[in-house]
Coordinates of N, CA and C and ligand atoms in Angstrom, one line a residue:
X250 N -16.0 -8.0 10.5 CA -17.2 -7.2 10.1 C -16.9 -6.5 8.8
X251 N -18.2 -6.3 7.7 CA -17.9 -5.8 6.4 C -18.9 -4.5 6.6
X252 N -18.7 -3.4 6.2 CA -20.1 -2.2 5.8 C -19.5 -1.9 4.3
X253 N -20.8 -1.8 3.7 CA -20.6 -1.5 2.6 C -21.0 0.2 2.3
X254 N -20.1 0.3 1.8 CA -20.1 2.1 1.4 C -20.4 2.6 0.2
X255 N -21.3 3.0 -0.9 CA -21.0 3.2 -2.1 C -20.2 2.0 -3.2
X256 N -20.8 0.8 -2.4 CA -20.3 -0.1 -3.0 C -18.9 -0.7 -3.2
X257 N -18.8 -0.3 -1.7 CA -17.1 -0.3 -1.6 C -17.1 -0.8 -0.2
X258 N -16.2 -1.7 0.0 CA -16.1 -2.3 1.6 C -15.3 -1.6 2.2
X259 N -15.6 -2.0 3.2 CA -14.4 -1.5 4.7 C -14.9 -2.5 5.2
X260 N -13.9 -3.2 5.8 CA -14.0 -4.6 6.6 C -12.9 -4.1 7.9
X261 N -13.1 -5.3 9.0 CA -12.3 -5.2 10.3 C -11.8 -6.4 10.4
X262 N -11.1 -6.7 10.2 CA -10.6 -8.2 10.4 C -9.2 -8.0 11.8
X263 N -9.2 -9.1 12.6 CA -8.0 -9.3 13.2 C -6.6 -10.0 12.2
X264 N -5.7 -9.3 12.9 CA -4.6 -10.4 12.4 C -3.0 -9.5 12.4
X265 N -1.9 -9.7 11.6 CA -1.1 -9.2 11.0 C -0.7 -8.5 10.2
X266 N -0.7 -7.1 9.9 CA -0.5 -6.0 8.7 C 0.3 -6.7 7.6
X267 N 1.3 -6.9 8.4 CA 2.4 -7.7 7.5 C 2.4 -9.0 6.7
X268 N 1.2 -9.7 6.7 CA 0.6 -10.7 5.9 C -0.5 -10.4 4.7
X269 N -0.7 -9.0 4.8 CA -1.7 -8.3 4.2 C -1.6 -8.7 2.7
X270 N -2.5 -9.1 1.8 CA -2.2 -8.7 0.3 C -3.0 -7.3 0.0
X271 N -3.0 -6.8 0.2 CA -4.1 -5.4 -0.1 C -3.0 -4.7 -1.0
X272 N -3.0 -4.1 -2.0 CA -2.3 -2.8 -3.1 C -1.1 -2.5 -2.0
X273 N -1.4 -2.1 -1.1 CA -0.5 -0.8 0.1 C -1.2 -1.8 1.4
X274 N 0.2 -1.6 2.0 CA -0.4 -1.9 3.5 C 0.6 -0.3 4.2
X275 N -0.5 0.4 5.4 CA 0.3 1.3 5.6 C 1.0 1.5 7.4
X276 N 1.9 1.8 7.1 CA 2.8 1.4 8.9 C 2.6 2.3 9.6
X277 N 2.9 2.1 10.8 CA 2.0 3.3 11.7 C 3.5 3.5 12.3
X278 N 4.1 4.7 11.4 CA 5.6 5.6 11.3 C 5.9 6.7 11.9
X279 N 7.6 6.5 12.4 CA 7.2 8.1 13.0 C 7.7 9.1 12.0
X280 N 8.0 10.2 12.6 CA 8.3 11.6 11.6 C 9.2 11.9 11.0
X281 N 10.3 11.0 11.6 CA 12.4 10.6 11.1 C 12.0 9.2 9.9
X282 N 10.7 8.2 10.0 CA 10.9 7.5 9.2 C 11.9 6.2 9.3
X283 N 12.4 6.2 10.5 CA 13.8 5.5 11.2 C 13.7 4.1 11.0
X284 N 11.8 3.8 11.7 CA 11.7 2.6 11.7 C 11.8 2.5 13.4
X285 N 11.4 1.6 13.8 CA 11.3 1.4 15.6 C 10.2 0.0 16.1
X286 N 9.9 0.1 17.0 CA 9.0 -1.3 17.3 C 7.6 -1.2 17.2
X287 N 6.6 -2.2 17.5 CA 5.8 -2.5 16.7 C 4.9 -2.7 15.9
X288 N 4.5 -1.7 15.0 CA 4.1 -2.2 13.4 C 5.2 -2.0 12.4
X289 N 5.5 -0.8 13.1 CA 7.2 -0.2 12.2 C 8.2 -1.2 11.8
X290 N 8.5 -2.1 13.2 CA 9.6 -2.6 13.0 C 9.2 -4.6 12.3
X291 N 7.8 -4.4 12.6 CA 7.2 -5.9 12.1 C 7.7 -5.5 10.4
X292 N 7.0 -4.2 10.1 CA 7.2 -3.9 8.3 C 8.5 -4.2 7.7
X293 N 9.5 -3.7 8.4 CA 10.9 -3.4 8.1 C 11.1 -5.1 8.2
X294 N 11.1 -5.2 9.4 CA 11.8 -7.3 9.3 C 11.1 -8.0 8.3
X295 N 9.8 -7.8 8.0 CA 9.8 -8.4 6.8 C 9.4 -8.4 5.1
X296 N 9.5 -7.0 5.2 CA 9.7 -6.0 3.8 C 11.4 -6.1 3.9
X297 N 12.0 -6.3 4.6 CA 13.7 -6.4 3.8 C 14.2 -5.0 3.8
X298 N 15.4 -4.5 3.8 CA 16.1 -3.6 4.1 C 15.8 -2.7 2.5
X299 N 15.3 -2.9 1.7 CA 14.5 -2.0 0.4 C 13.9 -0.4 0.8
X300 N 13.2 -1.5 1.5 CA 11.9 -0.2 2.4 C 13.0 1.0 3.2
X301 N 13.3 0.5 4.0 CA 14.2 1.6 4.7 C 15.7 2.1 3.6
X302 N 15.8 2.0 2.7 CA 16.9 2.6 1.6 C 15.8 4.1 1.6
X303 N 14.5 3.3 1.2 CA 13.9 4.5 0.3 C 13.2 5.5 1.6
X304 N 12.9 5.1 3.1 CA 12.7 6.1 3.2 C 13.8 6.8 3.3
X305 N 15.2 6.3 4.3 CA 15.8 7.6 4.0 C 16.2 8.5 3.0
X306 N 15.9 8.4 1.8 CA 15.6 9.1 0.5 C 14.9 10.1 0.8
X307 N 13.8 9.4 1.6 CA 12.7 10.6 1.9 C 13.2 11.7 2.9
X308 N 13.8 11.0 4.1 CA 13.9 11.6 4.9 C 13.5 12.1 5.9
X309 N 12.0 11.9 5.4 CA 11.3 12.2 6.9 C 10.3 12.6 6.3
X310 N 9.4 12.6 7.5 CA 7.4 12.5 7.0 C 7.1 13.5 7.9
X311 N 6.1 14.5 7.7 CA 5.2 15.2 8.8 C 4.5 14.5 9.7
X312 N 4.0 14.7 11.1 CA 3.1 14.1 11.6 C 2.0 14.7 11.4
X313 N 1.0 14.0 10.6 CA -0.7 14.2 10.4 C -0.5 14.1 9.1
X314 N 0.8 13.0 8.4 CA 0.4 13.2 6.8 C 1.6 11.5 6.6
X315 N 1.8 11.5 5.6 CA 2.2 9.6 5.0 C 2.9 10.5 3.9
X316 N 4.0 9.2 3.6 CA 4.3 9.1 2.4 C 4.7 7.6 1.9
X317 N 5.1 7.1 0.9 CA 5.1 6.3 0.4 C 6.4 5.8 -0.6
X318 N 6.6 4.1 0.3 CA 7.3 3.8 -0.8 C 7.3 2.6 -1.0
X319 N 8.0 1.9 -2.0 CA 7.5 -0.1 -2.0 C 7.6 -0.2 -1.6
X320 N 7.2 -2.1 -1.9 CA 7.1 -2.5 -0.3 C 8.0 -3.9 0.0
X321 N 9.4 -3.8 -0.6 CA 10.4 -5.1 -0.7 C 10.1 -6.1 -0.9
X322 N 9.8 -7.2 0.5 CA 9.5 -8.4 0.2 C 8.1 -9.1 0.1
X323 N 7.5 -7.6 1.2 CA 6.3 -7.7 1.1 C 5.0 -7.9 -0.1
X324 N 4.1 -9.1 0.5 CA 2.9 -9.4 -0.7 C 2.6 -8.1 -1.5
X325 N 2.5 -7.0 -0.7 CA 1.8 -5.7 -0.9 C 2.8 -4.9 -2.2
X326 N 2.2 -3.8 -2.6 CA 2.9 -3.5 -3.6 C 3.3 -2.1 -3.3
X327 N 2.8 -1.3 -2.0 CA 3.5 -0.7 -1.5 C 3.1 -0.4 -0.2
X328 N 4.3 0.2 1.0 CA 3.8 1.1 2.1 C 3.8 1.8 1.9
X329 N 2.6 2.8 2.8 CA 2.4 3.9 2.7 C 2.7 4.0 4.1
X330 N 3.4 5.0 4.6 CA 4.3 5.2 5.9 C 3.2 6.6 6.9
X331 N 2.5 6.2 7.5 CA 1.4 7.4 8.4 C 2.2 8.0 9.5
X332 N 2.0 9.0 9.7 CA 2.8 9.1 10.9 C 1.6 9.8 12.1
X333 N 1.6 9.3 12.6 CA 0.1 9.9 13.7 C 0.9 10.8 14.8
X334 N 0.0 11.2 15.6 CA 0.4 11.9 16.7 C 0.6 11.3 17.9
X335 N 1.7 11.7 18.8 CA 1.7 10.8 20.3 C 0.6 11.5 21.1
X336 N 0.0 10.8 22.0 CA -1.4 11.6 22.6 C -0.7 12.1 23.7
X337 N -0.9 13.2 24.1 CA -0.5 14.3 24.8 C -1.6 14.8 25.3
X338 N -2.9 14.2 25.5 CA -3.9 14.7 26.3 C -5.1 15.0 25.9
X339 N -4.9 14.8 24.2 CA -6.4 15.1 23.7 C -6.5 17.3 23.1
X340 N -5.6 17.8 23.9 CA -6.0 18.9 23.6 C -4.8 19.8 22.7
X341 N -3.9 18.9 22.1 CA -2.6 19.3 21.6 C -2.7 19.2 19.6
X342 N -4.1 19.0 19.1 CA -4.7 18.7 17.7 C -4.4 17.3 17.6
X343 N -4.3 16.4 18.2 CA -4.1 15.0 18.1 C -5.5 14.8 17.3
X344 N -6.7 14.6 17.6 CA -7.4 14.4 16.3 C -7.5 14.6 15.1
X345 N -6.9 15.9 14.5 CA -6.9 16.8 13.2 C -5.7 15.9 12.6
X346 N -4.6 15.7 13.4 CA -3.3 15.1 13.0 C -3.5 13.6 12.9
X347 N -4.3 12.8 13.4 CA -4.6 11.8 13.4 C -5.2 11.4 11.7
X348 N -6.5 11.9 11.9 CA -7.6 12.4 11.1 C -6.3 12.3 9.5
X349 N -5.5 13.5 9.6 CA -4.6 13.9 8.8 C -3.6 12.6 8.3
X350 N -3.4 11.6 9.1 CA -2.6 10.9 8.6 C -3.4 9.6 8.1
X351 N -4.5 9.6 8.0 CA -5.5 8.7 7.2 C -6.1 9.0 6.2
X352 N -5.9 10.4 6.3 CA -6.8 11.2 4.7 C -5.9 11.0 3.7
X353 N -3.9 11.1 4.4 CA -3.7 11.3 3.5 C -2.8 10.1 2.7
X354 N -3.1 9.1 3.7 CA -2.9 7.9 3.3 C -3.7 7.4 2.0
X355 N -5.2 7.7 2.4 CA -5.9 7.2 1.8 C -6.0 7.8 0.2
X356 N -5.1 9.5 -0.1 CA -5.2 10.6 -0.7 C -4.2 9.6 -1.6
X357 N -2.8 9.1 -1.2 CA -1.7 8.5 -1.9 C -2.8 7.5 -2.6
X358 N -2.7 6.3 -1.9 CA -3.8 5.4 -2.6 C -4.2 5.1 -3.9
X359 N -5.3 6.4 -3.9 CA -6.1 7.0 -4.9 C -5.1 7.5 -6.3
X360 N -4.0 8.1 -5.5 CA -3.5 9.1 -6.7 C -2.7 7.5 -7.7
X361 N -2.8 6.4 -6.6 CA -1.7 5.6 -7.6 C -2.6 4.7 -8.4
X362 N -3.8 4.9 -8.1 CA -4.9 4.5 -8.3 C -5.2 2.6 -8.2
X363 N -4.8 2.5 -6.3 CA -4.9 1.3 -6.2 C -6.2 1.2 -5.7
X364 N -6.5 -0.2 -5.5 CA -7.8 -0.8 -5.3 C -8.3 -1.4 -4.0
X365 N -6.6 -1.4 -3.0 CA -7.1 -2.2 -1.5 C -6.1 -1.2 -1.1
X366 N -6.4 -1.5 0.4 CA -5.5 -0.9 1.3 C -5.6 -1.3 2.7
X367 N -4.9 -1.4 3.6 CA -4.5 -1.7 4.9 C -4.6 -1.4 5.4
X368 N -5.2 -1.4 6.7 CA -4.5 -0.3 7.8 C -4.3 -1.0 9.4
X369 N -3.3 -0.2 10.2 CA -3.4 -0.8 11.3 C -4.1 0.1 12.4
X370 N -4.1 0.1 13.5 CA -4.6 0.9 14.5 C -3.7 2.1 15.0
X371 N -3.3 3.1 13.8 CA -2.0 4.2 14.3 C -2.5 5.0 15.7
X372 N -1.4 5.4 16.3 CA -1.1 5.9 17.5 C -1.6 5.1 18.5
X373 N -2.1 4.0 18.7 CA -2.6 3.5 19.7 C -2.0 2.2 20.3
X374 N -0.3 2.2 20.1 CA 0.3 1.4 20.8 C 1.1 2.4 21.3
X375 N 2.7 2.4 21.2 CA 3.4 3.2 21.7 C 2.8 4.9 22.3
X376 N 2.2 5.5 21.0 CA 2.1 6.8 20.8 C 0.9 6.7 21.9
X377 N 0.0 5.9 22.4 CA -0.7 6.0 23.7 C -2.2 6.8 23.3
X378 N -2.4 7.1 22.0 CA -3.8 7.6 21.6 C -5.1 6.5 22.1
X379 N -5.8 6.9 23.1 CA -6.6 6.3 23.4 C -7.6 5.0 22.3
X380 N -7.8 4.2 22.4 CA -7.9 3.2 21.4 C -9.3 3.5 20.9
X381 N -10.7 4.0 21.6 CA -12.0 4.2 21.1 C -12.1 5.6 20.7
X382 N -11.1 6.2 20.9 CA -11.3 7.9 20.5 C -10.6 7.9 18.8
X383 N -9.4 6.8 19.3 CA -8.8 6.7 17.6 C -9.7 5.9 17.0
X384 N -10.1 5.0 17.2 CA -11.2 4.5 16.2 C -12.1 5.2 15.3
X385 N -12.5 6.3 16.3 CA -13.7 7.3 15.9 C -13.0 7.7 14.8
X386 N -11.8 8.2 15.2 CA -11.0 9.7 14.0 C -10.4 8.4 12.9
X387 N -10.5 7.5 12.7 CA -10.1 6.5 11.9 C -10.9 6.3 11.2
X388 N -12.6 5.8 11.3 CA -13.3 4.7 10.8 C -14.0 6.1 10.1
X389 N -14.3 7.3 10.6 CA -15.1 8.4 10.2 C -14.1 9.3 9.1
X390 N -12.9 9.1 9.1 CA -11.9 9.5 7.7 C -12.0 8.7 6.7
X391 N -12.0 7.2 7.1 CA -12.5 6.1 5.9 C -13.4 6.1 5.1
X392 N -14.7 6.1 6.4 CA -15.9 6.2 5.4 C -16.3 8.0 4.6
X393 N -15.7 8.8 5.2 CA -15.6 10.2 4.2 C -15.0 9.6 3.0
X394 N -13.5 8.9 2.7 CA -12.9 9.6 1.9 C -13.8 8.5 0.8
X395 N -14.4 7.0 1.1 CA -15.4 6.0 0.3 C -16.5 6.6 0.1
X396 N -17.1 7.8 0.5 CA -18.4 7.9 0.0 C -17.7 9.1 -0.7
X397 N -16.6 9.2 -1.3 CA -16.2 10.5 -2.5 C -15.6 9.5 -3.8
X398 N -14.4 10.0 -4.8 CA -14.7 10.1 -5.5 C -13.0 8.9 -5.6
X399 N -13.1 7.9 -5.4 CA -11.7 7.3 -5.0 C -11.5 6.2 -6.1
X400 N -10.7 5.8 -6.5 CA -10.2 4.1 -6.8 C -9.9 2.6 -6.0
X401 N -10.3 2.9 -4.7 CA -10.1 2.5 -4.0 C -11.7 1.4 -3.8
X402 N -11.7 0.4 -3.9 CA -13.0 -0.4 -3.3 C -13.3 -1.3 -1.9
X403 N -12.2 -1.2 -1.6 CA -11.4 -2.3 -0.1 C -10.9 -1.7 0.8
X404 N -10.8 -1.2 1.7 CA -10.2 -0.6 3.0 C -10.3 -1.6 4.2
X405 N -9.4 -2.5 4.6 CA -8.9 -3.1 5.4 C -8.7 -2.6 7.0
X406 N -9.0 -2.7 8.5 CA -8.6 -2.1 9.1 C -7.9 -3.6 9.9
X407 N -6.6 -4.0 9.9 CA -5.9 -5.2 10.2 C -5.6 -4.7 11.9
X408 N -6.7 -5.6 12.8 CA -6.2 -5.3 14.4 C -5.6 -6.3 14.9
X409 N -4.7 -5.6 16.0 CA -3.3 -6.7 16.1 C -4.2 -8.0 17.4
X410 N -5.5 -7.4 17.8 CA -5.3 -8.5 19.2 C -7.3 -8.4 19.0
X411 N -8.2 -9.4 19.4 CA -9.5 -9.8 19.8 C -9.6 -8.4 20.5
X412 N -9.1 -8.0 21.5 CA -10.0 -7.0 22.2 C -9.7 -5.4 21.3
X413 N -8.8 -5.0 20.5 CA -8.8 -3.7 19.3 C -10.1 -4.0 18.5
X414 N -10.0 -5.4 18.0 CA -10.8 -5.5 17.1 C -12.4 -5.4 17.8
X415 N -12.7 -5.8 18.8 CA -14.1 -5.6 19.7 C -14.2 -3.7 19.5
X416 N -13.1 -3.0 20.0 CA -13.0 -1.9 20.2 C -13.8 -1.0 18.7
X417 N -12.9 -1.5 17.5 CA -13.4 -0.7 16.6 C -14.8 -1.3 15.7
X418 N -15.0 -2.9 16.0 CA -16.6 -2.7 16.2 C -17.4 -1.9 16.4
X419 N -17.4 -1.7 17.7 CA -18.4 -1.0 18.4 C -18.6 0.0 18.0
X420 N -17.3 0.9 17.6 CA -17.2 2.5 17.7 C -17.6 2.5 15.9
X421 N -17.7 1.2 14.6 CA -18.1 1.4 13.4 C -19.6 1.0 13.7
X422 N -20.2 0.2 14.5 CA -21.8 0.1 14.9 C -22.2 1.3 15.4
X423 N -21.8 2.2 16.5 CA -22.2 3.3 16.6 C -22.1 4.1 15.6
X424 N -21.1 4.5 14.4 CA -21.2 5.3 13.4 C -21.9 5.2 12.6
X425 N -22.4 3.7 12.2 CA -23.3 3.5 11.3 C -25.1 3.7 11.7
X426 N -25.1 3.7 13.3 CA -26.4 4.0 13.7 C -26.6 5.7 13.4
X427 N -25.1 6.0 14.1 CA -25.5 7.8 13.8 C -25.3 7.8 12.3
X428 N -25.3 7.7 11.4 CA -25.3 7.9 10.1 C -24.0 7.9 9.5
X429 N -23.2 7.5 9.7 CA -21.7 7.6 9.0 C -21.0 8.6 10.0
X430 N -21.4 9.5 10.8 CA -20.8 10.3 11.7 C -19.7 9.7 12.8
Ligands
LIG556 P1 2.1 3.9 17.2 O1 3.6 4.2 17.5 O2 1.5 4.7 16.1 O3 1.3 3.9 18.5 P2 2.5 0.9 17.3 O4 3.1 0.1 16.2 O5 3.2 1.0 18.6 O6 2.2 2.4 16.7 O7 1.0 0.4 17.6 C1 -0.1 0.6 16.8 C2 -1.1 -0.5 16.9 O8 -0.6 -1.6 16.1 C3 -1.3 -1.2 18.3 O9 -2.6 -1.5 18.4 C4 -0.5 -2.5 18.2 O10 -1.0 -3.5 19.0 C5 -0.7 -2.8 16.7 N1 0.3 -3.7 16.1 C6 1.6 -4.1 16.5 N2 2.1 -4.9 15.6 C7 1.2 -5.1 14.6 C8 1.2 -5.9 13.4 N3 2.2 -6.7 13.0 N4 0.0 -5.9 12.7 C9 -1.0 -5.2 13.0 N5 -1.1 -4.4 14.2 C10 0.0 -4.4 14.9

């Protein structure tokens, strides 16, 4: 599915992060940066041991915020490393932090002033964030930060399976009926 935003796409496609050509594709990281299983560890096996040099450079990322580094072997020209929140119940700022790690994804992006971007479905494997509530706080950060003032024309949302991808359908059909909300 494509919506167009200010003349700017967001599309949903199924598939693989890790085959992505988009500017940045961005991994759904934890807060050590360590690297672990799977989107994390799909990035690392095949971005090459590059990626993990530089973050430990970094050293570690907030949860509700990304940082960024190339992207080895990967098509892409860099990751941007998100770190979402584990769901703990909905009442612990998991949306804000969620929310937080897409703005500021999307904030890197801009400043490097690329033109596509990636994304996968953060917190909603391991980290257990309900799949249609993360949608919401995902697809409603997207289309804020595309109807402002970005470099960005392309926003990718890459789902790993048929039924994510049905999921964030739905929940970008309902946004688009309530008005971008
Ligand atoms: P988190 O720890 O943030 O929950 P996970 O990597 O465990 O992150 O899962 C996030 C989502 O990414 C899940 O929907 C999972 O099915 C999906 N996923 C796993 N591997 C890939 C991949 N290679 N490309 C795209 N999505 C993937």
């Amino acid at each position: 599915m494509r919506y167009e935003i200010n003349g700017r796409i967001l599309e949903l496609i199924e598939g693989d992060i890790t085959a992505q050509t988009a500017d940045a594709i961005v991994n759904a990281a934890n807060s050590g940066l360590r690297g672990g299983a799977g989107v994390d560890g799909a990035i690392h096996r095949a971005g090459g041991p590059e990626i993990m040099r530089e973050c430990r450079q970094l050293g570690g990322c907030q949860t509700g915020s990304a940082c960024i580094t190339t992207a080895g072997r990967l098509r892409a020209g860099y990751v941007i490393h998100a770190v979402g929140p584990v769901w703990r119940g909905g009442d612990q700022g998991e949306a804000e932090l969620l929310a937080g790690a897409y703005r500021r994804s999307l904030e890197l992006a801009a400043e490097k002033g690329l033109e596509s971007i990636a994304f996968p479905s953060i917190s909603t494997g391991a980290y257990r964030y309900p799949l249609a509530e993360a949608a919401a706080v995902a697809l409603a950060a997207v289309m804020e930060h595309l109807s402002g003032e970005t470099s960005l024309g392309r926003v990718s949302f890459v789902l790993f399976n048929g039924e994510i991808h049905e999921v964030y359908r739905g929940v970008l059909e309902q946004q688009i009926r309530n008005g971008g909300n």
